[in-house]
CSV table of C-alpha atoms in Angstrom, one decimal:
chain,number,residue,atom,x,y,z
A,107,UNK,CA,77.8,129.5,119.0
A,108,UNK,CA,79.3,127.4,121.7
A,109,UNK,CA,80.5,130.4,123.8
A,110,UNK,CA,78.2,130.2,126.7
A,111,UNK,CA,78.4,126.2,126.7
A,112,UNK,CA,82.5,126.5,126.7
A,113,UNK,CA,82.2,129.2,129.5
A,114,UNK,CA,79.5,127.2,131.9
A,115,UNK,CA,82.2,124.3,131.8
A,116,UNK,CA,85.3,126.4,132.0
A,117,UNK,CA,84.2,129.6,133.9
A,118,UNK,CA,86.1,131.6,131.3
A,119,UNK,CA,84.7,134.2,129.6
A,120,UNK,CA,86.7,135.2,126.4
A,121,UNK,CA,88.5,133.3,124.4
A,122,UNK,CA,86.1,130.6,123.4
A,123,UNK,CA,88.5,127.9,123.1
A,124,UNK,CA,91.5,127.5,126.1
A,125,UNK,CA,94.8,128.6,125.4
A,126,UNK,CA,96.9,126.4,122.8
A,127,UNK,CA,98.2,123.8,124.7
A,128,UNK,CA,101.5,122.6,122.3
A,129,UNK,CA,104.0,119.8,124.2
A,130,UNK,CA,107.0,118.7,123.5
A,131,UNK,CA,106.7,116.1,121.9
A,132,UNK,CA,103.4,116.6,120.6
A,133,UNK,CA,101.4,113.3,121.7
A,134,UNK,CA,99.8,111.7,119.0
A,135,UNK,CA,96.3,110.4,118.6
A,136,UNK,CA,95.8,106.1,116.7
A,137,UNK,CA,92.3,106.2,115.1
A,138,UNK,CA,89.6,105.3,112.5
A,139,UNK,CA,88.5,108.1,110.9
A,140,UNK,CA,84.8,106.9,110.6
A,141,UNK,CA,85.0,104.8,114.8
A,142,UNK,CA,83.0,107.5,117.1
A,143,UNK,CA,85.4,106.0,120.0
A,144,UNK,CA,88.4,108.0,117.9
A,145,UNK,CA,85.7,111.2,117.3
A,146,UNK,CA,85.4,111.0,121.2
A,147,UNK,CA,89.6,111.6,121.4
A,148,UNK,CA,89.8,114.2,118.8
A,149,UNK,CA,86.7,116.1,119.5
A,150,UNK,CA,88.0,116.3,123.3
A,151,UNK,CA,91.0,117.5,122.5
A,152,UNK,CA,89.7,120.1,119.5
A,153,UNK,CA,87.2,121.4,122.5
A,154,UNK,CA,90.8,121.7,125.0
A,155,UNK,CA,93.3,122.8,121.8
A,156,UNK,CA,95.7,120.9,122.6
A,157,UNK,CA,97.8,120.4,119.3
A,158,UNK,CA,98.2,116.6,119.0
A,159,UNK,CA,99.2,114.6,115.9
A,160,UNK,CA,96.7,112.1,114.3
A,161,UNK,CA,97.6,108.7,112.7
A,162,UNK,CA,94.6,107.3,111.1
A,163,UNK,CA,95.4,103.2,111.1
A,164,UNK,CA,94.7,101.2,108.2
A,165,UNK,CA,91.5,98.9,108.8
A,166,UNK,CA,93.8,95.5,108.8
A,167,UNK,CA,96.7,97.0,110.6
A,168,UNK,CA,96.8,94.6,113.1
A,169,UNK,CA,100.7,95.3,113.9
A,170,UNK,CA,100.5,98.8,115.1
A,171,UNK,CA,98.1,98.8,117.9
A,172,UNK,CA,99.5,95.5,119.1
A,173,UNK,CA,102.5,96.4,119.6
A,174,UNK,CA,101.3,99.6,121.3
A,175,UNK,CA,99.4,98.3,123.7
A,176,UNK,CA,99.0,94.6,122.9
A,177,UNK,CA,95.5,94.4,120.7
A,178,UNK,CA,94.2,95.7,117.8
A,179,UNK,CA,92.1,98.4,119.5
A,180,UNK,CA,91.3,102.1,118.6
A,181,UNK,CA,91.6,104.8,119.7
A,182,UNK,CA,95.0,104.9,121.5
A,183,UNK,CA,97.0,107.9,123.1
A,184,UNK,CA,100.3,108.2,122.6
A,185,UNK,CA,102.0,111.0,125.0
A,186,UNK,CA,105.8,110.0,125.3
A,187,UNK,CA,106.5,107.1,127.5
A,188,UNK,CA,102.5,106.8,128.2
A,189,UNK,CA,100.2,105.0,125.8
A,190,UNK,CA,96.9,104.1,126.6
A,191,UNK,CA,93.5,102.8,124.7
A,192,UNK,CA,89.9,103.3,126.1
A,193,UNK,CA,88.3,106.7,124.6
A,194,UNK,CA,86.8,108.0,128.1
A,195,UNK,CA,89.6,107.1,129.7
A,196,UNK,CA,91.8,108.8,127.6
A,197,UNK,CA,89.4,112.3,128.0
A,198,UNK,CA,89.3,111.9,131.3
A,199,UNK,CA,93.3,111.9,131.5
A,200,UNK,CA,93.5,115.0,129.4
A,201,UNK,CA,90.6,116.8,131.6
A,202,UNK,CA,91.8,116.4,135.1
A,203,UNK,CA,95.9,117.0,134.3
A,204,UNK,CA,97.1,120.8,134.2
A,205,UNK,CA,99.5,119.5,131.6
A,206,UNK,CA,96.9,119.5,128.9
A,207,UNK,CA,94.8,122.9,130.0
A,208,UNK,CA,92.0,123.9,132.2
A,209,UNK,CA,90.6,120.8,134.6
A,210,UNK,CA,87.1,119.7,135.1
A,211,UNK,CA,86.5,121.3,131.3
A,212,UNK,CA,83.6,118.5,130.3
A,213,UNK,CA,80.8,118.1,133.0
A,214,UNK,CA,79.7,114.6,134.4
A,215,UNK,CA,77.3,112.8,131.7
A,216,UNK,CA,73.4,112.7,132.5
A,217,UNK,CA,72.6,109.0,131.0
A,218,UNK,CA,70.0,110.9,128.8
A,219,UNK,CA,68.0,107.8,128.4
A,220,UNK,CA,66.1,109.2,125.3
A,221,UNK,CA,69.1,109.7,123.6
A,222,UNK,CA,70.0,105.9,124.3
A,223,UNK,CA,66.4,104.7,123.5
A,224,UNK,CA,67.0,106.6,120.3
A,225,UNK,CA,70.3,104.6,119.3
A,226,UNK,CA,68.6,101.0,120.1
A,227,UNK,CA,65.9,102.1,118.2
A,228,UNK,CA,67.5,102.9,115.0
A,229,UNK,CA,71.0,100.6,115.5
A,230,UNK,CA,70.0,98.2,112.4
A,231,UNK,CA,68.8,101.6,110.5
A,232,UNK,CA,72.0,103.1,111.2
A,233,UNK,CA,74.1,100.3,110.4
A,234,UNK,CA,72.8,99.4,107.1
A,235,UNK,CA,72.8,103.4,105.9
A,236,UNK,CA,76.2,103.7,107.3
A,237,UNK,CA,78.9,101.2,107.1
A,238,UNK,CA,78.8,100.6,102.8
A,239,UNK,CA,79.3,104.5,103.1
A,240,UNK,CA,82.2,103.8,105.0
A,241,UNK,CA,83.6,101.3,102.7
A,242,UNK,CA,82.8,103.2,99.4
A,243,UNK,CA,83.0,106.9,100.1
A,244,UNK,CA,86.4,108.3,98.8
A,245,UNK,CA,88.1,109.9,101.6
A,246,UNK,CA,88.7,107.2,104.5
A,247,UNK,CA,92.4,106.9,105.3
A,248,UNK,CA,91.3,103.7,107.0
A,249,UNK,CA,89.7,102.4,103.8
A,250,UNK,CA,92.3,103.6,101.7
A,251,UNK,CA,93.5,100.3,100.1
A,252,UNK,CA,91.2,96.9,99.3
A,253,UNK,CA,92.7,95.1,102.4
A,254,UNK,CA,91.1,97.9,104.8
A,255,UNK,CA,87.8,97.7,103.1
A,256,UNK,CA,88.0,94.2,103.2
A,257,UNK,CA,89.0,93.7,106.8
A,258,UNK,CA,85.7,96.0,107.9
A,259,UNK,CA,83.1,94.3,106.0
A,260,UNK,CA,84.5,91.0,107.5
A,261,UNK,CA,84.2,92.2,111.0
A,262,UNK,CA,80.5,94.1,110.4
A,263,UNK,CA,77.8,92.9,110.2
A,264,UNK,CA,74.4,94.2,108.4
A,265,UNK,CA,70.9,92.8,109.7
A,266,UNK,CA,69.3,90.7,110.2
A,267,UNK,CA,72.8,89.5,111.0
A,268,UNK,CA,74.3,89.7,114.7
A,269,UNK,CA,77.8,89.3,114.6
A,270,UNK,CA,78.6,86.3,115.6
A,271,UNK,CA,77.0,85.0,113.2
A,272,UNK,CA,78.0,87.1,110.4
A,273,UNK,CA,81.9,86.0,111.0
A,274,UNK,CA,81.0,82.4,111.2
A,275,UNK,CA,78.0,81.4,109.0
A,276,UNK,CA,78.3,84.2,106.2
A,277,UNK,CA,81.0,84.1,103.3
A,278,UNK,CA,82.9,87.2,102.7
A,279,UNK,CA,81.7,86.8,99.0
A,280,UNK,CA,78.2,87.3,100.5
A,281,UNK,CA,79.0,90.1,102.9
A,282,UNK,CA,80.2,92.1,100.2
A,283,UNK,CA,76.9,90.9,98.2
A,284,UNK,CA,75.1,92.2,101.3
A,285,UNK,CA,77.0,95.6,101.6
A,286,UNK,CA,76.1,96.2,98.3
A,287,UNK,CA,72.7,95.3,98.2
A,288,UNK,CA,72.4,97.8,101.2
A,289,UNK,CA,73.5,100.2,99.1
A,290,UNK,CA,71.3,100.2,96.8
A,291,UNK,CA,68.7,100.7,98.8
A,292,UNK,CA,69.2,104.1,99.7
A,293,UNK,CA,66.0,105.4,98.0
A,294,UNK,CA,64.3,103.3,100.4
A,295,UNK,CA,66.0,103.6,103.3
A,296,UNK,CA,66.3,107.5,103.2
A,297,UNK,CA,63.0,108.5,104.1
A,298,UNK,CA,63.2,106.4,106.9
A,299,UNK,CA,66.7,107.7,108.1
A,300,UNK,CA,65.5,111.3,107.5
A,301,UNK,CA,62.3,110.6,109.9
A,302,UNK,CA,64.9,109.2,112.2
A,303,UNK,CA,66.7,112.7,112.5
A,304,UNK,CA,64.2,114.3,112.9
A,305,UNK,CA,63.3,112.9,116.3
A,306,UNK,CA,66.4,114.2,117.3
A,307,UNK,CA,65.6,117.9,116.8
A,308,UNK,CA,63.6,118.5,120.5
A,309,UNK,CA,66.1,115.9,122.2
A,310,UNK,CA,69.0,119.0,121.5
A,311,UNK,CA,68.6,121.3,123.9
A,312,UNK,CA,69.6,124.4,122.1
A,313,UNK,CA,72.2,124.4,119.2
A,314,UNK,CA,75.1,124.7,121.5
A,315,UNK,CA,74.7,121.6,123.8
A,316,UNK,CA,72.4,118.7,124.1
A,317,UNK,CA,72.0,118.6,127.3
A,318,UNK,CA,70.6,122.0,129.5
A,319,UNK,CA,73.5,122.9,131.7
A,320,UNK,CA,76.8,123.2,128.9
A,321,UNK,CA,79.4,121.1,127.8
A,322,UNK,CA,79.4,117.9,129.0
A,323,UNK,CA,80.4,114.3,128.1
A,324,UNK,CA,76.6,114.1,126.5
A,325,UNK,CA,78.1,116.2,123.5
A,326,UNK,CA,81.2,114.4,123.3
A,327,UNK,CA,79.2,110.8,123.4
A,328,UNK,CA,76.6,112.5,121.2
A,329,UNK,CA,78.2,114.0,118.5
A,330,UNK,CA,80.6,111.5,117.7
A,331,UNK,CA,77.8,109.5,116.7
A,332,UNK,CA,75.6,111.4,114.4
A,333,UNK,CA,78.9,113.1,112.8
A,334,UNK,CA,78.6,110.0,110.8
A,335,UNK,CA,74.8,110.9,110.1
A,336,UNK,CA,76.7,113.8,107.9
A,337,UNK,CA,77.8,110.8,104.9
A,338,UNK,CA,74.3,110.1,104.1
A,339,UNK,CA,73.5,112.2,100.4
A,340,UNK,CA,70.2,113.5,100.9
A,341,UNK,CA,70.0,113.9,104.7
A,342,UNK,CA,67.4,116.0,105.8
A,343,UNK,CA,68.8,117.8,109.3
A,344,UNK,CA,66.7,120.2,111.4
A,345,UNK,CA,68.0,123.7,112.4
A,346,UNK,CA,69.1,122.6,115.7
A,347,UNK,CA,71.0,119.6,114.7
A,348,UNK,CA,72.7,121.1,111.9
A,349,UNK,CA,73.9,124.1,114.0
A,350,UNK,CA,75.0,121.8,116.9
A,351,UNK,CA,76.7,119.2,113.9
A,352,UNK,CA,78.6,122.6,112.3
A,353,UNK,CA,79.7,124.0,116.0
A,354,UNK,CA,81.5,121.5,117.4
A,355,UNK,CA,83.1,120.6,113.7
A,356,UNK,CA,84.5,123.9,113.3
A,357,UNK,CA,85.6,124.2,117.6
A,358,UNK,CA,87.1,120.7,117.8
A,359,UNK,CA,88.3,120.5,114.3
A,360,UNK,CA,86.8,117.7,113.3
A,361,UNK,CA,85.4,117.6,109.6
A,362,UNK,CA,82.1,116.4,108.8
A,363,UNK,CA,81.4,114.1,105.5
A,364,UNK,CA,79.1,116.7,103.6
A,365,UNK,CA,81.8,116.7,100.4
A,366,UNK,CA,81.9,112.7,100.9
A,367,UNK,CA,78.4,111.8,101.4
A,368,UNK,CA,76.7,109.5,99.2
């Protein structure tokens, strides 16, 4: 499906993936599984093949990152003697050195402001559908053990709640009151979160790509956010949207949450 999206960017015209690009060592990939900053990394370098190793972080590993690059950030690259954070950094790295495949592979972004108006719109939406998913679907390596669940509902706030206010004011016996009360309003919220899908169904401009003109950093911005759309039990997606969702799954090997969703 992504065949003439992967050729416009690439100019090649069979396969639809580049060559496997394997190194020696194989550079490895820090993420979250659920962060769209990590889906960024992986779903760039699924799109490129390069073969790279993924170590999903525990939520309150603190040590790891640090010492890597002196903060607990995610995602971080990891490619012998060079480690680096920042996901669009990191992509454009990988896209403009020979070393990891064809150059120039993922066109300049377009800023699609609708897209963007789209995202404010529904942030608070978003946020209280999602994150107790995160925290109580089975599945996260991040959110494996109690101490990674706990560390993210700390550090996450629900509304009305910005977040500095939700680490200082609010107990973390009343966040996880809140995350649960979320929760159990999914039979309200859903309707609501299925209308918000389906404005995104003429923002797509055809299954393959969002954005007229092929692969670009619109797809790699855009679908590392509403992967995590795919958690929600009882999501309603229109044609377009699920085809784009299931195409770049399956061509950057990134799995979506249908078997987790709740």
């Amino acid at each position: 499906m992504l065949l003439s999206c992967l050729v416009a960017a690439i100019g090649l015209a069979l396969p639809v993936l580049p060559a496997r690009v394997v190194l020696s060592p194989v550079p490895t990939v820090h993420v979250y599984d659920h962060c769209p900053f990590c889906v960024r990394v992986r779903l760039a370098f699924g799109l490129k093949n390069i073969k790279h190793n993924v170590n999903f972080l525990a939520n309150d590993d603190v040590a790891t990152p640090t010492a890597l690059v002196g903060k607990k950030v995610s995602p971080i690259f990891q490619d012998g003697a060079l480690v680096m954070p920042e996901s669009l950094d990191i992509i454009r790295l990988v896209d403009s050195d020979p070393k990891y495949g064809p150059v120039g592979m993922f066109k300049p972004g377009s800023e699609r402001k609708d897209i963007k108006a789209w995202e404010k719109k529904h942030q608070n939406l978003m946020r209280e559908v999602q994150r107790p998913r995160y925290v109580k679907s089975v599945g996260f390596p991040e959110f494996a053990q109690k101490d990674g669940r706990t560390a993210f509902v700390k550090n996450h706030q629900l509304p009305p709640y910005e977040k500095a206010d939700w680490k200082a004011d609010v107990s973390q016996e009343k966040k996880e009151e809140l995350y649960d009360a979320a929760f159990a309003k999914s039979a309200e919220l859903l309707p609501l979160f299925n209308a918000a899908l389906a404005e995104l169904e003429p923002m797509i401009h055809c299954p393959d790509c969002v954005t007229d003109g092929g692969l670009s950093y619109d797809d790699i911005e855009f679908w590392s956010r509403v992967r995590s759309c795919t958690l929600v039990k009882g999501a309603v997606y229109g044609p377009k949207l699920k085809a784009y969702l299931d195409n770049y799954s399956t061509l950057g090997d990134v799995p979506l949450y249908y078997s987790m969703a709740l």
